[in-house]
Short mmCIF file of N, CA and C in Angstrom, two decimals:
data_model
loop_
_atom_site.label_atom_id
_atom_site.label_comp_id
_atom_site.label_asym_id
_atom_site.label_seq_id
_atom_site.Cartn_x
_atom_site.Cartn_y
_atom_site.Cartn_z
N MET A 112 -162.44 -3.59 -13.58
CA MET A 112 -161.73 -3.59 -12.28
C MET A 112 -160.25 -2.38 -12.14
N VAL A 113 -160.48 -2.55 -10.57
CA VAL A 113 -160.13 -1.07 -9.95
C VAL A 113 -158.26 -1.59 -9.38
N TYR A 114 -156.95 -0.73 -9.68
CA TYR A 114 -155.86 -1.53 -9.28
C TYR A 114 -155.45 -0.70 -7.57
N LYS A 115 -155.08 -1.74 -6.68
CA LYS A 115 -154.98 -0.39 -5.66
C LYS A 115 -153.65 -1.18 -4.97
N PHE A 116 -152.75 0.57 -5.76
CA PHE A 116 -150.97 -0.61 -5.44
C PHE A 116 -150.13 0.02 -4.38
N LYS A 117 -149.92 -0.71 -3.59
CA LYS A 117 -149.79 -0.92 -2.73
C LYS A 117 -147.83 -0.91 -2.34
N SER A 118 -147.09 -0.13 -1.23
CA SER A 118 -145.79 0.43 -0.17
C SER A 118 -145.60 0.19 0.28
N PRO A 119 -144.85 0.13 1.72
CA PRO A 119 -145.09 -0.34 2.64
C PRO A 119 -144.44 1.55 3.12
N VAL A 120 -143.76 1.53 2.52
CA VAL A 120 -143.42 3.69 1.95
C VAL A 120 -143.89 4.46 1.43
N ALA A 121 -145.06 4.01 0.96
CA ALA A 121 -146.60 4.86 -0.18
C ALA A 121 -147.51 4.80 0.31
N ALA A 122 -148.57 6.35 0.36
CA ALA A 122 -149.20 5.75 0.10
C ALA A 122 -150.12 5.08 -0.74
N ASP A 123 -151.31 4.09 -0.74
CA ASP A 123 -151.89 3.20 -1.93
C ASP A 123 -152.39 4.09 -3.02
N LEU A 124 -151.81 3.45 -4.23
CA LEU A 124 -152.44 4.44 -5.36
C LEU A 124 -153.32 3.31 -6.23
N ILE A 125 -154.68 4.21 -6.07
CA ILE A 125 -156.16 3.76 -6.42
C ILE A 125 -155.91 3.46 -8.84
N MET A 126 -155.44 3.16 -9.23
CA MET A 126 -155.68 3.59 -10.81
C MET A 126 -156.82 2.37 -10.98
N LEU A 127 -157.52 3.21 -12.22
CA LEU A 127 -158.85 2.95 -13.29
C LEU A 127 -158.53 1.34 -14.05
N GLY A 128 -159.07 0.58 -14.09
CA GLY A 128 -158.34 -0.77 -14.71
C GLY A 128 -157.47 -0.63 -16.32
N SER A 129 -157.91 0.79 -16.41
CA SER A 129 -157.69 0.38 -18.44
C SER A 129 -156.03 1.63 -18.58
N HIS A 130 -156.15 1.88 -17.00
CA HIS A 130 -155.00 2.69 -16.08
C HIS A 130 -153.71 2.29 -16.28
N GLY A 131 -154.40 1.05 -15.24
CA GLY A 131 -153.58 -0.02 -13.99
C GLY A 131 -153.54 -0.77 -15.83
N ASP A 132 -153.91 -1.20 -16.41
CA ASP A 132 -152.99 -2.59 -17.82
C ASP A 132 -151.59 -1.14 -18.04
N GLN A 133 -152.34 -0.08 -17.92
CA GLN A 133 -151.55 0.41 -19.78
C GLN A 133 -149.80 0.54 -18.26
N PHE A 134 -150.26 0.38 -16.91
CA PHE A 134 -149.40 0.83 -16.25
C PHE A 134 -148.22 -0.68 -16.35
N LEU A 135 -149.10 -1.00 -16.44
CA LEU A 135 -148.20 -2.74 -16.25
C LEU A 135 -147.09 -3.40 -17.07
N GLN A 136 -148.55 -2.27 -18.74
CA GLN A 136 -148.38 -3.22 -20.20
C GLN A 136 -146.90 -2.17 -19.67
N LEU A 137 -145.98 -1.18 -19.62
CA LEU A 137 -145.74 -0.39 -19.55
C LEU A 137 -143.93 -0.88 -19.00
N ILE A 138 -144.59 -1.78 -17.82
CA ILE A 138 -143.32 -2.02 -17.24
C ILE A 138 -143.14 -3.56 -17.85
N GLY A 139 -143.52 -4.04 -18.99
CA GLY A 139 -144.14 -5.16 -18.80
C GLY A 139 -144.00 -6.02 -18.49
N LYS A 140 -145.14 -5.88 -17.69
CA LYS A 140 -146.32 -7.28 -17.39
C LYS A 140 -147.76 -7.49 -17.22
N VAL A 141 -147.84 -8.09 -17.52
CA VAL A 141 -149.13 -8.46 -17.95
C VAL A 141 -150.04 -8.79 -16.70
N PRO A 142 -151.51 -7.93 -17.67
CA PRO A 142 -151.99 -7.47 -16.80
C PRO A 142 -152.89 -8.27 -16.18
N SER A 143 -152.47 -8.25 -14.87
CA SER A 143 -153.60 -9.51 -13.63
C SER A 143 -153.74 -8.95 -13.20
N SER A 144 -155.04 -9.89 -11.99
CA SER A 144 -155.39 -9.38 -10.46
C SER A 144 -155.07 -8.92 -9.04
N GLN A 145 -153.23 -9.62 -9.69
CA GLN A 145 -152.98 -9.54 -8.34
C GLN A 145 -150.93 -10.12 -9.15
N GLY A 146 -150.20 -9.08 -7.69
CA GLY A 146 -148.52 -9.16 -8.68
C GLY A 146 -147.59 -8.44 -8.03
N ILE A 147 -146.76 -8.27 -7.80
CA ILE A 147 -145.82 -7.48 -7.45
C ILE A 147 -144.33 -6.76 -8.30
N VAL A 148 -144.44 -6.48 -8.02
CA VAL A 148 -143.08 -5.27 -8.69
C VAL A 148 -141.21 -5.25 -7.97
N GLU A 149 -140.87 -6.01 -8.08
CA GLU A 149 -140.10 -6.07 -7.44
C GLU A 149 -139.46 -4.88 -6.82
N ALA A 150 -138.41 -4.58 -6.04
CA ALA A 150 -137.31 -3.33 -4.98
C ALA A 150 -136.46 -3.45 -6.56
N ALA A 151 -136.06 -4.82 -6.61
CA ALA A 151 -135.01 -4.77 -8.09
C ALA A 151 -134.93 -4.59 -9.27
N ARG A 152 -136.12 -4.51 -9.83
CA ARG A 152 -137.32 -4.38 -10.79
C ARG A 152 -137.49 -2.84 -11.05
N LEU A 153 -137.81 -2.01 -10.35
CA LEU A 153 -137.75 -0.50 -10.18
C LEU A 153 -137.07 0.21 -11.34
N PRO A 154 -135.44 0.04 -10.63
CA PRO A 154 -135.29 1.22 -11.32
C PRO A 154 -135.67 0.92 -13.34
N GLU A 155 -135.79 -0.32 -13.91
CA GLU A 155 -136.12 -0.41 -15.45
C GLU A 155 -137.57 -0.12 -15.06
N ALA A 156 -138.58 -0.30 -15.04
CA ALA A 156 -140.23 0.30 -15.08
C ALA A 156 -139.38 1.53 -14.13
N ILE A 157 -139.27 2.32 -13.71
CA ILE A 157 -139.64 3.82 -13.69
C ILE A 157 -139.09 4.60 -14.53
N GLU A 158 -138.05 3.89 -15.12
CA GLU A 158 -137.30 3.91 -16.76
C GLU A 158 -138.31 3.94 -17.77
N ALA A 159 -138.83 2.91 -18.15
CA ALA A 159 -139.63 2.70 -18.90
C ALA A 159 -141.17 2.89 -18.57
N VAL A 160 -141.71 3.49 -17.27
CA VAL A 160 -141.90 5.30 -17.25
C VAL A 160 -142.21 6.13 -18.18
N ARG A 161 -140.70 6.13 -17.21
CA ARG A 161 -140.26 8.18 -18.26
C ARG A 161 -139.85 8.27 -19.48
N ALA A 162 -139.99 7.31 -19.55
CA ALA A 162 -139.75 7.25 -21.52
C ALA A 162 -140.50 6.69 -22.50
N ALA A 163 -141.94 6.77 -21.87
CA ALA A 163 -143.11 6.35 -22.45
C ALA A 163 -143.96 8.21 -22.17
N MET A 164 -143.42 8.65 -21.20
CA MET A 164 -143.95 9.76 -20.62
C MET A 164 -143.31 10.94 -21.76
N ALA A 165 -142.09 11.29 -22.10
CA ALA A 165 -141.88 11.15 -23.11
C ALA A 165 -141.99 11.52 -24.35
N LEU A 166 -142.11 10.28 -24.92
CA LEU A 166 -142.89 9.74 -26.47
C LEU A 166 -144.03 10.35 -26.39
N ASP A 167 -144.80 10.56 -25.51
CA ASP A 167 -146.02 11.00 -25.59
C ASP A 167 -146.27 12.42 -25.33
N ASP A 168 -144.55 12.58 -24.60
CA ASP A 168 -145.18 14.22 -25.04
C ASP A 168 -144.78 15.06 -25.67
N ALA A 169 -144.04 14.38 -26.53
CA ALA A 169 -143.30 14.53 -27.97
C ALA A 169 -144.02 14.17 -29.23
N ARG A 170 -144.92 13.60 -28.75
CA ARG A 170 -146.68 13.08 -30.34
C ARG A 170 -147.18 14.28 -29.41
N ARG A 171 -147.57 15.04 -28.31
CA ARG A 171 -148.91 15.97 -27.89
C ARG A 171 -148.05 17.05 -28.28
N ALA A 172 -146.81 17.73 -28.36
CA ALA A 172 -145.92 18.67 -29.17
C ALA A 172 -146.53 18.59 -30.64
N ALA A 173 -146.71 17.56 -31.00
CA ALA A 173 -145.68 17.12 -32.20
C ALA A 173 -147.20 17.05 -33.79
N GLN A 174 -148.57 16.76 -32.08
CA GLN A 174 -149.65 16.93 -32.65
C GLN A 174 -150.22 18.64 -32.58
N ALA A 175 -150.01 19.03 -31.63
CA ALA A 175 -149.83 20.39 -31.34
C ALA A 175 -149.83 21.95 -32.63
N ALA A 176 -148.55 21.68 -32.91
CA ALA A 176 -148.23 22.57 -33.83
C ALA A 176 -149.24 22.07 -35.03
N ASP A 177 -149.28 20.57 -35.57
CA ASP A 177 -150.07 19.91 -36.32
C ASP A 177 -151.54 21.39 -36.41
N ASN A 178 -151.34 21.30 -35.53
CA ASN A 178 -153.21 21.56 -34.65
C ASN A 178 -153.51 23.35 -35.48
N GLU A 179 -151.94 23.02 -35.14
CA GLU A 179 -151.27 24.97 -34.70
C GLU A 179 -151.76 25.84 -36.42
N ASP A 180 -151.21 24.69 -37.08
CA ASP A 180 -150.90 25.13 -38.77
C ASP A 180 -152.17 25.48 -39.19
N THR A 181 -153.29 24.44 -38.53
CA THR A 181 -154.74 24.03 -39.76
C THR A 181 -155.66 24.85 -38.76
N ARG A 182 -155.08 25.18 -37.55
CA ARG A 182 -156.63 26.01 -37.02
C ARG A 182 -157.39 27.34 -36.91
N ASN A 183 -158.76 27.62 -36.66
CA ASN A 183 -159.08 28.33 -37.20
C ASN A 183 -160.22 28.76 -36.88
N PRO A 184 -159.75 30.77 -35.91
CA PRO A 184 -160.43 30.32 -34.54
C PRO A 184 -161.42 30.93 -35.18
N GLU A 185 -161.74 31.07 -35.67
CA GLU A 185 -163.42 31.23 -36.89
C GLU A 185 -164.09 30.12 -36.23
N THR A 186 -163.33 29.24 -36.59
CA THR A 186 -164.42 27.66 -36.64
C THR A 186 -164.23 26.52 -35.12
N SER A 187 -162.58 27.12 -34.96
CA SER A 187 -162.48 26.10 -33.88
C SER A 187 -162.63 25.51 -32.45
N PRO A 188 -163.25 25.05 -31.63
CA PRO A 188 -163.52 24.94 -30.26
C PRO A 188 -162.93 25.63 -29.46
N ASP A 189 -163.19 26.03 -27.92
CA ASP A 189 -162.32 26.83 -27.22
C ASP A 189 -162.00 25.28 -26.51
N ARG A 190 -161.85 24.13 -26.43
CA ARG A 190 -161.48 23.10 -25.62
C ARG A 190 -160.78 22.46 -26.74
N SER A 191 -159.42 22.28 -26.95
CA SER A 191 -158.97 20.82 -27.48
C SER A 191 -158.33 19.40 -27.11
N ALA A 192 -157.78 18.81 -27.76
CA ALA A 192 -157.42 17.61 -26.99
C ALA A 192 -156.54 17.78 -26.00
N ASP A 193 -155.90 19.17 -25.98
CA ASP A 193 -154.37 19.34 -24.96
C ASP A 193 -155.40 19.33 -23.17
N ASP A 194 -156.69 19.27 -23.62
CA ASP A 194 -157.02 20.03 -22.19
C ASP A 194 -157.01 18.32 -21.62
N ALA A 195 -156.55 17.24 -22.41
CA ALA A 195 -157.08 15.83 -21.47
C ALA A 195 -155.98 15.67 -21.05
N VAL A 196 -156.51 14.59 -20.41
CA VAL A 196 -155.47 14.21 -18.64
C VAL A 196 -154.06 12.91 -19.51
N THR A 197 -152.64 13.44 -19.68
CA THR A 197 -151.76 13.49 -20.43
C THR A 197 -151.12 12.31 -20.16
N LEU A 198 -150.80 11.37 -20.31
CA LEU A 198 -149.80 10.02 -19.67
C LEU A 198 -148.99 11.04 -18.16
N ARG A 199 -148.61 11.72 -19.09
CA ARG A 199 -146.94 12.32 -18.20
C ARG A 199 -148.43 12.96 -16.47
N GLN A 200 -149.42 12.95 -16.17
CA GLN A 200 -150.09 13.32 -15.47
C GLN A 200 -150.64 11.99 -14.55
N ARG A 201 -150.91 11.07 -15.71
CA ARG A 201 -151.40 10.02 -15.19
C ARG A 201 -151.08 8.91 -14.48
N MET A 202 -149.39 9.51 -14.45
CA MET A 202 -148.24 7.65 -14.06
C MET A 202 -147.68 8.98 -13.20
N SER A 203 -147.17 10.27 -13.03
CA SER A 203 -146.11 10.53 -11.92
C SER A 203 -146.47 10.04 -10.66
N PRO A 204 -147.49 9.82 -10.74
CA PRO A 204 -147.56 8.99 -9.63
C PRO A 204 -147.31 7.84 -8.70
N MET A 205 -147.54 7.40 -10.27
CA MET A 205 -146.89 5.86 -9.64
C MET A 205 -145.21 5.49 -9.61
N VAL A 206 -145.04 6.76 -11.40
CA VAL A 206 -143.20 7.21 -11.09
C VAL A 206 -142.86 7.65 -9.58
N LEU A 207 -143.41 8.39 -8.61
CA LEU A 207 -143.22 9.11 -7.14
C LEU A 207 -142.75 7.96 -6.48
N MET A 208 -144.34 6.83 -6.25
CA MET A 208 -144.12 5.70 -5.85
C MET A 208 -143.20 4.66 -5.78
N MET A 209 -142.96 4.65 -6.77
CA MET A 209 -141.54 3.94 -7.64
C MET A 209 -140.52 4.26 -6.99
N SER A 210 -140.54 4.92 -6.83
CA SER A 210 -139.13 5.63 -6.89
C SER A 210 -139.26 6.46 -4.94
N THR A 211 -140.13 6.37 -4.53
CA THR A 211 -139.76 5.30 -2.92
C THR A 211 -139.53 4.33 -1.84
N ALA A 212 -140.30 3.65 -3.11
CA ALA A 212 -140.28 2.80 -2.77
C ALA A 212 -138.62 1.53 -3.55
N LEU A 213 -138.28 2.65 -4.54
CA LEU A 213 -136.63 2.26 -5.45
C LEU A 213 -136.00 2.58 -3.36
N ALA A 214 -135.76 4.33 -2.99
CA ALA A 214 -135.22 4.52 -2.23
C ALA A 214 -134.98 3.70 -1.06
N GLU A 215 -136.24 2.71 -0.22
CA GLU A 215 -136.75 2.13 0.62
C GLU A 215 -136.46 1.23 0.32
N ASP A 216 -135.91 -0.33 -1.04
CA ASP A 216 -135.56 -0.96 -1.42
C ASP A 216 -137.05 -2.47 -0.63
N GLU A 217 -137.59 -1.26 -1.07
CA GLU A 217 -139.00 -2.24 -0.95
C GLU A 217 -140.15 -2.18 -1.86
N ASP A 218 -140.78 -4.16 -2.40
CA ASP A 218 -141.29 -3.30 -3.40
C ASP A 218 -142.98 -3.05 -3.10
N ILE A 219 -143.80 -3.11 -4.81
CA ILE A 219 -145.06 -2.49 -5.03
C ILE A 219 -145.48 -4.15 -5.05
N VAL A 220 -147.32 -3.94 -4.83
CA VAL A 220 -148.08 -5.11 -4.47
C VAL A 220 -149.10 -4.26 -5.12
N TRP A 221 -150.26 -5.09 -5.81
CA TRP A 221 -151.30 -4.98 -5.83
C TRP A 221 -152.29 -6.08 -5.56
N GLY A 222 -153.77 -5.60 -5.34
CA GLY A 222 -154.35 -7.32 -5.48
C GLY A 222 -154.37 -7.94 -3.69
N VAL A 223 -152.85 -7.62 -3.07
CA VAL A 223 -153.48 -8.84 -1.90
C VAL A 223 -153.68 -7.76 -0.35
#
């Protein structure tokens, strides 16, 4: 499934199914083909996503530090797990959409 999140005050945001599911779970919603994030719930949704991004950043930093300690430059490949798309990169557009919708007291919907 592909999610298309919409708000009258922001550009549509499209997410692949697994990423949309992850977003909805982060904000306490059950993944579904359609739904709404009410403007009144946006502050807690923004905070939940930001907290998840901070945890992911910390986990990645700790993992990078561990990898530096054990990395052998002669046998390590050029690419690392650090090249993967982070939760912050994936969710930042949604945080921007939610912040814009909150400022204008508008809901965010999908599947409608």
